[in-house]
Tab-separated table of C-alpha atoms and ligand atoms in Angstrom:
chain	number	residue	atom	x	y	z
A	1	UNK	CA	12.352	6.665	20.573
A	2	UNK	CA	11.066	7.209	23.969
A	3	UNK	CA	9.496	10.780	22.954
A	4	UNK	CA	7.847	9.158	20.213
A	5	UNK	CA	6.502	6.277	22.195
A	6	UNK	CA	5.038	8.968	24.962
A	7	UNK	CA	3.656	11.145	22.297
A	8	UNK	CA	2.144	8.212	20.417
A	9	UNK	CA	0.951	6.880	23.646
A	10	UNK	CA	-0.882	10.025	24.650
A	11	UNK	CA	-2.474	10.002	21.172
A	12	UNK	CA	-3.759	6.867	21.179
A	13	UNK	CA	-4.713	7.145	25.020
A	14	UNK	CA	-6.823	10.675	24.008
A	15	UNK	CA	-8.870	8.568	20.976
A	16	UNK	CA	-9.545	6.167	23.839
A	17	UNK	CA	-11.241	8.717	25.932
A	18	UNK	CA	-12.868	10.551	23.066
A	19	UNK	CA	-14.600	6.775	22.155
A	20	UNK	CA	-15.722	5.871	25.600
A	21	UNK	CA	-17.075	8.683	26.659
A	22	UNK	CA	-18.676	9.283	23.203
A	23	UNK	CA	-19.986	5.510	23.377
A	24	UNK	CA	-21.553	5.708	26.622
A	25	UNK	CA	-21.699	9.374	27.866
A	26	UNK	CA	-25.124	9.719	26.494
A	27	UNK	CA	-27.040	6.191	26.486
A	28	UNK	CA	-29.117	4.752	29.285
A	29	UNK	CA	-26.393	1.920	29.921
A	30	UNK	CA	-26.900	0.529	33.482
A	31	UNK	CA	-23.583	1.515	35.529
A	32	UNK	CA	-22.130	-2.329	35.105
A	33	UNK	CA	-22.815	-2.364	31.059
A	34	UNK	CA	-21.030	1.079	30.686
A	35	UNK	CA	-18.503	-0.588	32.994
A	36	UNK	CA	-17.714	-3.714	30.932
A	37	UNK	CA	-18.002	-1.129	27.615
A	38	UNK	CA	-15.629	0.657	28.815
A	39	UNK	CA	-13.319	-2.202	30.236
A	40	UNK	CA	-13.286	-3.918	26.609
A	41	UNK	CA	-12.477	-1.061	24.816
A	42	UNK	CA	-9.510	-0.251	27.703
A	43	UNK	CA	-8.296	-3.844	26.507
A	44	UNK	CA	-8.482	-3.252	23.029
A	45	UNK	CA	-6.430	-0.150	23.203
A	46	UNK	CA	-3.998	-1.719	25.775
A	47	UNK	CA	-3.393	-4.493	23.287
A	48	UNK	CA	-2.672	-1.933	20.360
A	49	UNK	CA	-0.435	0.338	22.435
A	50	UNK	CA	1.337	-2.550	24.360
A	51	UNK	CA	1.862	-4.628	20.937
A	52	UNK	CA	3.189	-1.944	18.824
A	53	UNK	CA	5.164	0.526	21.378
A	54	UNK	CA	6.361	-1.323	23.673
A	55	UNK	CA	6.712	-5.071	23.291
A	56	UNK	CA	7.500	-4.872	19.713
A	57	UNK	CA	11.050	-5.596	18.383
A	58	UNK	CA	11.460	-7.315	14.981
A	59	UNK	CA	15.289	-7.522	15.488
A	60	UNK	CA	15.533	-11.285	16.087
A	61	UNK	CA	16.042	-13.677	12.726
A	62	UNK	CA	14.222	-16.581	14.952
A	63	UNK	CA	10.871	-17.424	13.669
A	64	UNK	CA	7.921	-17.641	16.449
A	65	UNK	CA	4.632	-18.159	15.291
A	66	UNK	CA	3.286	-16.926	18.371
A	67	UNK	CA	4.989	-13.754	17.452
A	68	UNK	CA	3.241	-13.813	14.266
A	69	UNK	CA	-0.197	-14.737	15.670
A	70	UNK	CA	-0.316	-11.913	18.127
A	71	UNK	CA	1.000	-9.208	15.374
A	72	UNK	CA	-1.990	-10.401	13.360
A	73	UNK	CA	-4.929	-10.233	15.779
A	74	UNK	CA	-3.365	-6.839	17.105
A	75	UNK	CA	-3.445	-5.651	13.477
A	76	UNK	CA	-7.002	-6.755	12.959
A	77	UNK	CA	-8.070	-4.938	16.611
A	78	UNK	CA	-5.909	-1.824	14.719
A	79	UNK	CA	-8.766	-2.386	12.197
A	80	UNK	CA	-11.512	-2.707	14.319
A	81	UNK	CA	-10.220	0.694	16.471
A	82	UNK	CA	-9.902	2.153	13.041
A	83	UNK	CA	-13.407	1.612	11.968
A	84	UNK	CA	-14.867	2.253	15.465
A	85	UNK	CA	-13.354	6.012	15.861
A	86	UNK	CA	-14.261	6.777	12.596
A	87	UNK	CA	-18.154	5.984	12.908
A	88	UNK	CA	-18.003	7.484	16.184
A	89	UNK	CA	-16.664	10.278	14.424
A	90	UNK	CA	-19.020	10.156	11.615
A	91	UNK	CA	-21.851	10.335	14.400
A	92	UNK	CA	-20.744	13.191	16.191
A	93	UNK	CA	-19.985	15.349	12.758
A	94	UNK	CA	-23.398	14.199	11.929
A	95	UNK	CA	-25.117	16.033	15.302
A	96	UNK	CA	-23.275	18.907	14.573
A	97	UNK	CA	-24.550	19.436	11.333
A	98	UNK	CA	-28.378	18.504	13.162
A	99	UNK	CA	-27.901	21.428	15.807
A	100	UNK	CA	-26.144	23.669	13.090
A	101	UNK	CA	-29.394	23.384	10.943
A	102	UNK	CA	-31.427	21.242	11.935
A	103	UNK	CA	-31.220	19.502	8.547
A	104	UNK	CA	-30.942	15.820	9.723
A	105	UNK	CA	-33.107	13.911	12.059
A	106	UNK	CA	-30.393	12.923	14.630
A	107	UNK	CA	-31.984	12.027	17.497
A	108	UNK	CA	-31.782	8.214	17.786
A	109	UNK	CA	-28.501	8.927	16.953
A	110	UNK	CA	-26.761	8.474	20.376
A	111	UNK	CA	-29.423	5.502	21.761
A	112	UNK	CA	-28.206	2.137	22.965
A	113	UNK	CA	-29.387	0.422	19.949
A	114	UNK	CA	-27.116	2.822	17.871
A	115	UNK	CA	-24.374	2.942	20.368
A	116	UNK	CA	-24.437	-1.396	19.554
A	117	UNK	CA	-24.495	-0.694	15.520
A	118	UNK	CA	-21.445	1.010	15.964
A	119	UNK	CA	-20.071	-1.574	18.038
A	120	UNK	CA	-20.660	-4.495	15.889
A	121	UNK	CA	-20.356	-2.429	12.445
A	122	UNK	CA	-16.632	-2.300	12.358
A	123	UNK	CA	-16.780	-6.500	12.877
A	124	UNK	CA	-18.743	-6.362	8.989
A	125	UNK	CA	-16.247	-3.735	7.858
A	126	UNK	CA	-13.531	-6.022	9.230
A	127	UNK	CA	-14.701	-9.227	7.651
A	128	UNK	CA	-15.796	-7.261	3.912
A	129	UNK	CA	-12.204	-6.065	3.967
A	130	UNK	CA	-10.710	-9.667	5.166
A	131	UNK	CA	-13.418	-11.309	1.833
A	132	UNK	CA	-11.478	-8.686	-0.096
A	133	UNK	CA	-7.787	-9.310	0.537
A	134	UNK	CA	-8.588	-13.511	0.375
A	135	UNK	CA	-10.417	-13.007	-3.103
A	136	UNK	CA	-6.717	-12.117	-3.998
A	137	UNK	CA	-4.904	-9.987	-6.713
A	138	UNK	CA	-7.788	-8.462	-9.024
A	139	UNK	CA	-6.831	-7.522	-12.439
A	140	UNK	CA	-7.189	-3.845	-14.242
A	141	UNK	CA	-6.032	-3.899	-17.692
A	142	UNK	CA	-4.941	-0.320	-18.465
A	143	UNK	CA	-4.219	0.387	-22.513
A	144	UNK	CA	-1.800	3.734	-22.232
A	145	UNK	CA	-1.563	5.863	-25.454
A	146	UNK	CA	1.520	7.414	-26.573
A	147	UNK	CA	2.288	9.450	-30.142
A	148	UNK	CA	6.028	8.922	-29.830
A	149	UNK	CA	5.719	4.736	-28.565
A	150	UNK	CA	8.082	2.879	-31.963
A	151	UNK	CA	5.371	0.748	-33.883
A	152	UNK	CA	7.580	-2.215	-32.874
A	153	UNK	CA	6.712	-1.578	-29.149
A	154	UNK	CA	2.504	-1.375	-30.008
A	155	UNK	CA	0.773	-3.582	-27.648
A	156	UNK	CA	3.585	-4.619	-25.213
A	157	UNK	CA	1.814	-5.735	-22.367
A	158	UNK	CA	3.654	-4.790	-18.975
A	159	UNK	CA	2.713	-6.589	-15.587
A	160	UNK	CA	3.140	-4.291	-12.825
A	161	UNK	CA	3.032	-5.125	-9.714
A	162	UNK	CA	3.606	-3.081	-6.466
A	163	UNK	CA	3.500	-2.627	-2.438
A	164	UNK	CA	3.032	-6.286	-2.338
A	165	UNK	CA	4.768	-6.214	1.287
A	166	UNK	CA	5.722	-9.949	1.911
A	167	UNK	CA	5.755	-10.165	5.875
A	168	UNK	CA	4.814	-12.568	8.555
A	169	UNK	CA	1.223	-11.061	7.877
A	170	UNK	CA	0.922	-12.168	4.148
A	171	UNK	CA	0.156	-15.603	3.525
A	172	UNK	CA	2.550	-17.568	1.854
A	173	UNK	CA	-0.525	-18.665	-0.732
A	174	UNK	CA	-1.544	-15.130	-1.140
A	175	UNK	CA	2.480	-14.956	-3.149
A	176	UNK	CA	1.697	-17.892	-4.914
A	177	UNK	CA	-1.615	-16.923	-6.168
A	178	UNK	CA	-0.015	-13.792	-7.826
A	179	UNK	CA	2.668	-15.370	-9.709
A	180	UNK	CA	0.004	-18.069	-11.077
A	181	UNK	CA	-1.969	-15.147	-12.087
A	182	UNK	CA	0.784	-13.387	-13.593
A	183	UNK	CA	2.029	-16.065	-15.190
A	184	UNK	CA	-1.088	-17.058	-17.340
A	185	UNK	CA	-1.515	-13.301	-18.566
A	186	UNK	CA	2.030	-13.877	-20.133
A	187	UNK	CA	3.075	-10.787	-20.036
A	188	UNK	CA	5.827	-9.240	-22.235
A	189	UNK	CA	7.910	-7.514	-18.918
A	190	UNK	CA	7.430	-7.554	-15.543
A	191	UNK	CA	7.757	-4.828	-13.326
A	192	UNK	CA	8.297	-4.290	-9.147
A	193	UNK	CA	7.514	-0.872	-7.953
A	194	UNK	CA	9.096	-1.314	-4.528
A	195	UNK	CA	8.032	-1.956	-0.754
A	196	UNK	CA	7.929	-5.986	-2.248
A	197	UNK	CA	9.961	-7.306	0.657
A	198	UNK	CA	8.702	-5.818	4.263
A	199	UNK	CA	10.422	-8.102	6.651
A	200	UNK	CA	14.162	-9.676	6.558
A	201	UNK	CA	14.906	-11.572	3.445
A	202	UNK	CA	16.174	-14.663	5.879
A	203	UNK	CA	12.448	-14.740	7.332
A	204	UNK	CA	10.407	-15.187	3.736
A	205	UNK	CA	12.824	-17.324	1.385
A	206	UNK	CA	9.889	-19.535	0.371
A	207	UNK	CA	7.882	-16.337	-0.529
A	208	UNK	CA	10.956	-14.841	-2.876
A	209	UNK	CA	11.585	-18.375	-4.166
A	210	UNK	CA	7.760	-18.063	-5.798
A	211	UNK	CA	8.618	-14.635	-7.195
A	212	UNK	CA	11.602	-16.019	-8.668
A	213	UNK	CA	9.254	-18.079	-10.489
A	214	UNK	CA	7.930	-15.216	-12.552
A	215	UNK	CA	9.737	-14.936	-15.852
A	216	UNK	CA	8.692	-12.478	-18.961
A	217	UNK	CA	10.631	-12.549	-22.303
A	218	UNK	CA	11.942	-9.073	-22.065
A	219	UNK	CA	13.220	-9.420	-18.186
A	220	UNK	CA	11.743	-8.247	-14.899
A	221	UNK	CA	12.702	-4.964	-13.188
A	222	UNK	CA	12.698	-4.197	-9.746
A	223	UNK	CA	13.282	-1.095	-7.850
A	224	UNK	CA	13.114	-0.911	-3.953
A	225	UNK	CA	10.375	1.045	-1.899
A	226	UNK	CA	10.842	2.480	0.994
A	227	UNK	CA	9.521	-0.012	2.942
A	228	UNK	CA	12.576	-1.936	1.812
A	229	UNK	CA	14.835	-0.007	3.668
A	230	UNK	CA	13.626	-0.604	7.057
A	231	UNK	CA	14.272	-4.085	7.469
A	232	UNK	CA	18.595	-3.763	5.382
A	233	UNK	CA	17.901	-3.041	2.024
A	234	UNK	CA	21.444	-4.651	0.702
A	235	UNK	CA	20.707	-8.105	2.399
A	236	UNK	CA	16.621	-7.511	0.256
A	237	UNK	CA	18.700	-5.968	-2.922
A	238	UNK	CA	20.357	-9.098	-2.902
A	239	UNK	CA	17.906	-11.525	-2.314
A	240	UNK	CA	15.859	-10.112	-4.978
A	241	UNK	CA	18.988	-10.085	-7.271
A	242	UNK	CA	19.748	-14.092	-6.635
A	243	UNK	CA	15.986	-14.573	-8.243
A	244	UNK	CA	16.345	-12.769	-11.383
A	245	UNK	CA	14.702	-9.643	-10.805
A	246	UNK	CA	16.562	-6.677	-12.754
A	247	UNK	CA	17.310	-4.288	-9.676
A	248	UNK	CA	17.349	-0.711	-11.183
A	249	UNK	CA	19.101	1.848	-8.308
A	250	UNK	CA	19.000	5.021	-10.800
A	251	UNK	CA	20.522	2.701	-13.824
A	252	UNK	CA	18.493	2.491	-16.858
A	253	UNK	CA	18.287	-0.796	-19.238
A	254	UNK	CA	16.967	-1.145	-22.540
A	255	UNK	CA	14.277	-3.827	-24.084
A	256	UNK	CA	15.214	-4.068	-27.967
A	257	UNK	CA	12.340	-5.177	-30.614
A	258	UNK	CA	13.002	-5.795	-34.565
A	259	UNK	CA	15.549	-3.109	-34.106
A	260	UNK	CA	14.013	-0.799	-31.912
A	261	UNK	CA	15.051	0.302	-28.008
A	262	UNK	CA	12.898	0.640	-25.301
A	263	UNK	CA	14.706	2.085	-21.790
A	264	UNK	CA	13.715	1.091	-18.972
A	265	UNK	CA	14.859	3.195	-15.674
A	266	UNK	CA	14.408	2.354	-12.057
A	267	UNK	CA	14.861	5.128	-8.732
A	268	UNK	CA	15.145	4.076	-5.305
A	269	UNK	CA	13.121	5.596	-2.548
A	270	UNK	CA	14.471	8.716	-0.790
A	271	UNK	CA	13.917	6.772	2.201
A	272	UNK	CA	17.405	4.767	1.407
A	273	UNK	CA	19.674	8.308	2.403
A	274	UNK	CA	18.254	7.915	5.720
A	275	UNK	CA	20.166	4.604	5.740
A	276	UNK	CA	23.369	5.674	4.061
A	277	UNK	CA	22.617	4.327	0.858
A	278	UNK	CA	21.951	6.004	-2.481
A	279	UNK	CA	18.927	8.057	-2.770
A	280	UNK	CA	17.366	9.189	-6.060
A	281	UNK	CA	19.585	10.636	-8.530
A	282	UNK	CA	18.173	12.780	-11.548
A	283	UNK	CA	20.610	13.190	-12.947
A	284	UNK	CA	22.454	10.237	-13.042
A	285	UNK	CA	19.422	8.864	-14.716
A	286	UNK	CA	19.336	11.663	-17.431
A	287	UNK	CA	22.922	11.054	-18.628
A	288	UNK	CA	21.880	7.395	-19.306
A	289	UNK	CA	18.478	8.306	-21.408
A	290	UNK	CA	18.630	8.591	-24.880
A	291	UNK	CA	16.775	11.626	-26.986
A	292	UNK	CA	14.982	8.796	-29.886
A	293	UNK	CA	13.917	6.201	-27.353
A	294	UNK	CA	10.941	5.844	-25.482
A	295	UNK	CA	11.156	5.811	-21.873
A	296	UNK	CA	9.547	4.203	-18.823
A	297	UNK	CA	10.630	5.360	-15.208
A	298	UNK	CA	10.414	2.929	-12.178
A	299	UNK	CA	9.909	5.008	-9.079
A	300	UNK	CA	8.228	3.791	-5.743
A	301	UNK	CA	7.201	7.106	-5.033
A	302	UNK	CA	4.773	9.155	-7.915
A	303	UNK	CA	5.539	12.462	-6.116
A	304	UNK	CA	8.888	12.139	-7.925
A	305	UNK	CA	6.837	12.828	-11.062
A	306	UNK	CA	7.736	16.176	-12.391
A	307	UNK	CA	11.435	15.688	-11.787
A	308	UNK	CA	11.340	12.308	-14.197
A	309	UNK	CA	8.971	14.628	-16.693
A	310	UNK	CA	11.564	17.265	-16.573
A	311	UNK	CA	13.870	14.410	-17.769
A	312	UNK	CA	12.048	13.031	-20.734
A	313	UNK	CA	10.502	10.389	-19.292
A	314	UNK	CA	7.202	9.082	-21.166
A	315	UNK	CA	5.927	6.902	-18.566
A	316	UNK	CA	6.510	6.707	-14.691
A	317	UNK	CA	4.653	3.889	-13.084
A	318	UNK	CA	4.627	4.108	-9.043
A	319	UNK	CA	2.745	2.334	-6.048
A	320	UNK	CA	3.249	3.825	-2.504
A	321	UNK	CA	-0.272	4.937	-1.600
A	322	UNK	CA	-1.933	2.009	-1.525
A	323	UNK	CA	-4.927	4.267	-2.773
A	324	UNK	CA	-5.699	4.849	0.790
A	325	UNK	CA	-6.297	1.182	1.457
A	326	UNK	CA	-9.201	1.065	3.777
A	327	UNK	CA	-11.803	3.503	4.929
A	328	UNK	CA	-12.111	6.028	5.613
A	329	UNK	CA	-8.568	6.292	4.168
A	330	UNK	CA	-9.385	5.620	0.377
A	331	UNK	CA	-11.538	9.187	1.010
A	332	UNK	CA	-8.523	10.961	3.114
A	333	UNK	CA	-5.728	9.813	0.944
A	334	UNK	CA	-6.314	12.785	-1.640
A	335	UNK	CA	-5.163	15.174	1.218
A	336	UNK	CA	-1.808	13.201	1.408
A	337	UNK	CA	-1.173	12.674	-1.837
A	338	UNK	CA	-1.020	14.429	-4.763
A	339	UNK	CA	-1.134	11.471	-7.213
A	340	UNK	CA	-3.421	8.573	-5.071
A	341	UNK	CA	-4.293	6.176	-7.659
A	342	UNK	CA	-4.419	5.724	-11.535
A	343	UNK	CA	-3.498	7.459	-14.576
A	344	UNK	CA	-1.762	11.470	-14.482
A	345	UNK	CA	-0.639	13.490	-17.225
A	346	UNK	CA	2.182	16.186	-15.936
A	347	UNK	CA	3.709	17.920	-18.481
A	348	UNK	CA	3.964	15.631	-21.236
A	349	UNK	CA	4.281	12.922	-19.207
A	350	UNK	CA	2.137	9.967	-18.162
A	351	UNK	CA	1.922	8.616	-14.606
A	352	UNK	CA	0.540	5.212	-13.257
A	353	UNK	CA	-0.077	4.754	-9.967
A	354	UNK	CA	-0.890	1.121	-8.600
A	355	UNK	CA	-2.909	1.244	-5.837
A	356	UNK	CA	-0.955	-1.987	-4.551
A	357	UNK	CA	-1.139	-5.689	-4.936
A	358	UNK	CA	-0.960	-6.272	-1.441
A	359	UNK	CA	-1.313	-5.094	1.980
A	360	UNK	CA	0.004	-3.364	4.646
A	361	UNK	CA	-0.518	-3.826	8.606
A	362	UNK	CA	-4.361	-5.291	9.052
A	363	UNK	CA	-5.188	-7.901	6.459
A	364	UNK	CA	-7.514	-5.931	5.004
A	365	UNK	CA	-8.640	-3.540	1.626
A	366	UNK	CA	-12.372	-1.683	1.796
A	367	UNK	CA	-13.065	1.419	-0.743
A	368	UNK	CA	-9.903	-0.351	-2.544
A	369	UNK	CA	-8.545	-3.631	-4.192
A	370	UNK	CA	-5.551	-5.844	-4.370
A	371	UNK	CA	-4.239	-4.801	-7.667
A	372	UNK	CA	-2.302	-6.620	-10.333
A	373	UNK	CA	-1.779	-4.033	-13.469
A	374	UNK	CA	-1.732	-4.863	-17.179
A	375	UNK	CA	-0.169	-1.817	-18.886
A	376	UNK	CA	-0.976	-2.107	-22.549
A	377	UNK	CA	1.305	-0.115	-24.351
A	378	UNK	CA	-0.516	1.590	-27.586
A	379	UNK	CA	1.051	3.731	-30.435
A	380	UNK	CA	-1.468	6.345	-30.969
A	381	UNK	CA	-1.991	7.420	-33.979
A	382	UNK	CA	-1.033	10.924	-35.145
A	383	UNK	CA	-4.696	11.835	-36.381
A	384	UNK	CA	-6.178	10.985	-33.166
B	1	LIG	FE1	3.576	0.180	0.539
């Protein structure tokens, strides 16, 4: 832990440096303004670095809303830094590509009145993104096609929701907004692609008490994220148990229609054999499948997606990569991610990737959306 504090440290100490000097190595600042620049952006970084390496430790159950208040406004100066370093960055690739070839006219580029856009730009990036979180969950319907889906099962409408990461930095309303959505689209099944719960279960009862208000006809299915895992994923198993949720750790379940079976199969993250519990397992999963049914896979992760193809599986639905989130991650998230956001076809197989109904660390989404899925199953027709 100490390594990766030091290392992390020295990271986030080198972006300092790289941002100060690039903010004020090249305007006509007086000595006292570059001073107090400088000095700001010193606290800023302090506050990140002090919050998150070395006065951070979620272990106690006790709830301080001090505690909470100062993990939010670091989170939002994480945003701001975020946003800052990557104009700055943005500037500087720009002049390169000026004195490369002298394509772009770059020269105001690095004055004081630019050096103060970039200053006050990431506070409108950080309020858009804020406007975007508050507007809450946004519905995409997605209709899915499928030759072999049993006539019975045409039009089942599936709510799926994902990465919704309940935590002293989602507001409790923010829960209760999704289930009142969710519950007026009456959906058919609900489904919980993982990283749900991202605190200790004991902190957020009142937030899983308004999940356990969402009911569907043909059940709800949960399985955990990886996110899960971090905070003892048996105490969170069973919380999400006690509300009704269907917790699927590589077992599969079956919806049945006018005499017709639908199987529905949930993974775990590999994050839970870091923890000593099970990670997951294939083949377990392929014993319980059934040749003649049609079958929907549950995994947090959609890398997993040619293992559950090479097991049959018709549709995998997923979360995990929050589509990038914010800029200038929603660009950068291709180069992590195979499968970022929205609908894949590998071998045979369809793949759905939420790009998550909530958040995770600043409370904010730009480039992407809080997003609350409608999967609409359709039988496709053998002529088209
Ligand atoms: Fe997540």
């Amino acid at each position: 832990m100490a390594i990766f504090r030091t290392v992390a440290a020295s990271f986030i100490l080198g972006i300092f440096i790289y941002v100060s000097h690039q903010l004020t190595g090249y305007t006509d600042f007086s000595w006292a303004k570059r001073s107090l620049l400088i000095s700001f952006l010193a606290l800023l970084f302090t506050l990140v670095i002090g919050t998150f390496l070395f006065f951070w430790k979620e272990k106690d159950l006790d709830h301080k809303p001090w505690r909470d208040t100062l993990l939010n406004f670091s989170l939002t100066v994480m945003g701001y830094i975020n946003f800052l370093v990557t104009l700055v960055l943005l500037r500087d690739i720009f002049a390169l590509a000026d004195n490369l070839f002298g394509l772009l006219n770059t020269q105001e580029l690095y004055s004081s009145t630019a050096t103060g856009y970039l200053l006050g730009l990431p506070v409108l990036m950080l309020a858009l993104g804020n406007t975007v979180v508050k507007v809450g969950p946004k519905l995409k319907k997605v209709p899915l096609y499928f030759k072999n889906l049993p006539a019975e099962f045409d039009n089942l409408r599936i709510v799926h929701i994902t990465d919704l990461h309940v935590s002293p930095s989602l507001p409790k309303k923010f829960v209760k907004k999704l289930v009142n959505k969710t519950l007026e689209l009456k959906p058919d099944v609900i489904v919980f692609t993982g990283d749900i719960l991202d605190s200790f279960a004991e902190k957020h009862q009142e937030e899983l008490k308004t999940l356990g208000g969402l009911k569907a006809p043909h059940g709800v299915y949960y399985v955990p994220g990886n996110h899960e895992y971090y905070w003892g994923a048996e105490k969170g198993l069973t919380a999400f148990r006690d509300i009704g949720f269907n917790v699927l750790i590589n077992e599969v379940t079956a919806i049945r229609k006018d005499g017709k079976t639908l199987q529905i199969a949930g993974i775990p993250d590999p994050a839970a054999t870091h923890f000593g519990q099970m990670g997951p397992d294939f083949i377990k999963v392929q014993s319980q499948l059934k040749p003649d049914d049609f079958k929907i896979l549950l995994s947090h992760q959609p890398s997993l997606a040619s293992k559950s193809a090479m097991i049959g599986v018709d549709l995998q639905l997923s979360g995990h990569t929050h589509g990038g989130q914010f800029f200038p991650w929603n660009w950068l998230i291709v180069f992590f991610e195979r499968y970022a956001k929205g609908l894949y076809r590998i071998n045979g197989m369809q793949l759905y990737v939420n790009q998550g109904t909530g958040y995770w660390g600043p409370r904010l989404r730009l480039g992407t959306y809080c997003e609350l899925t409608e999967i609409v199953l359709r039988k496709e027709s053998k002529t088209e």
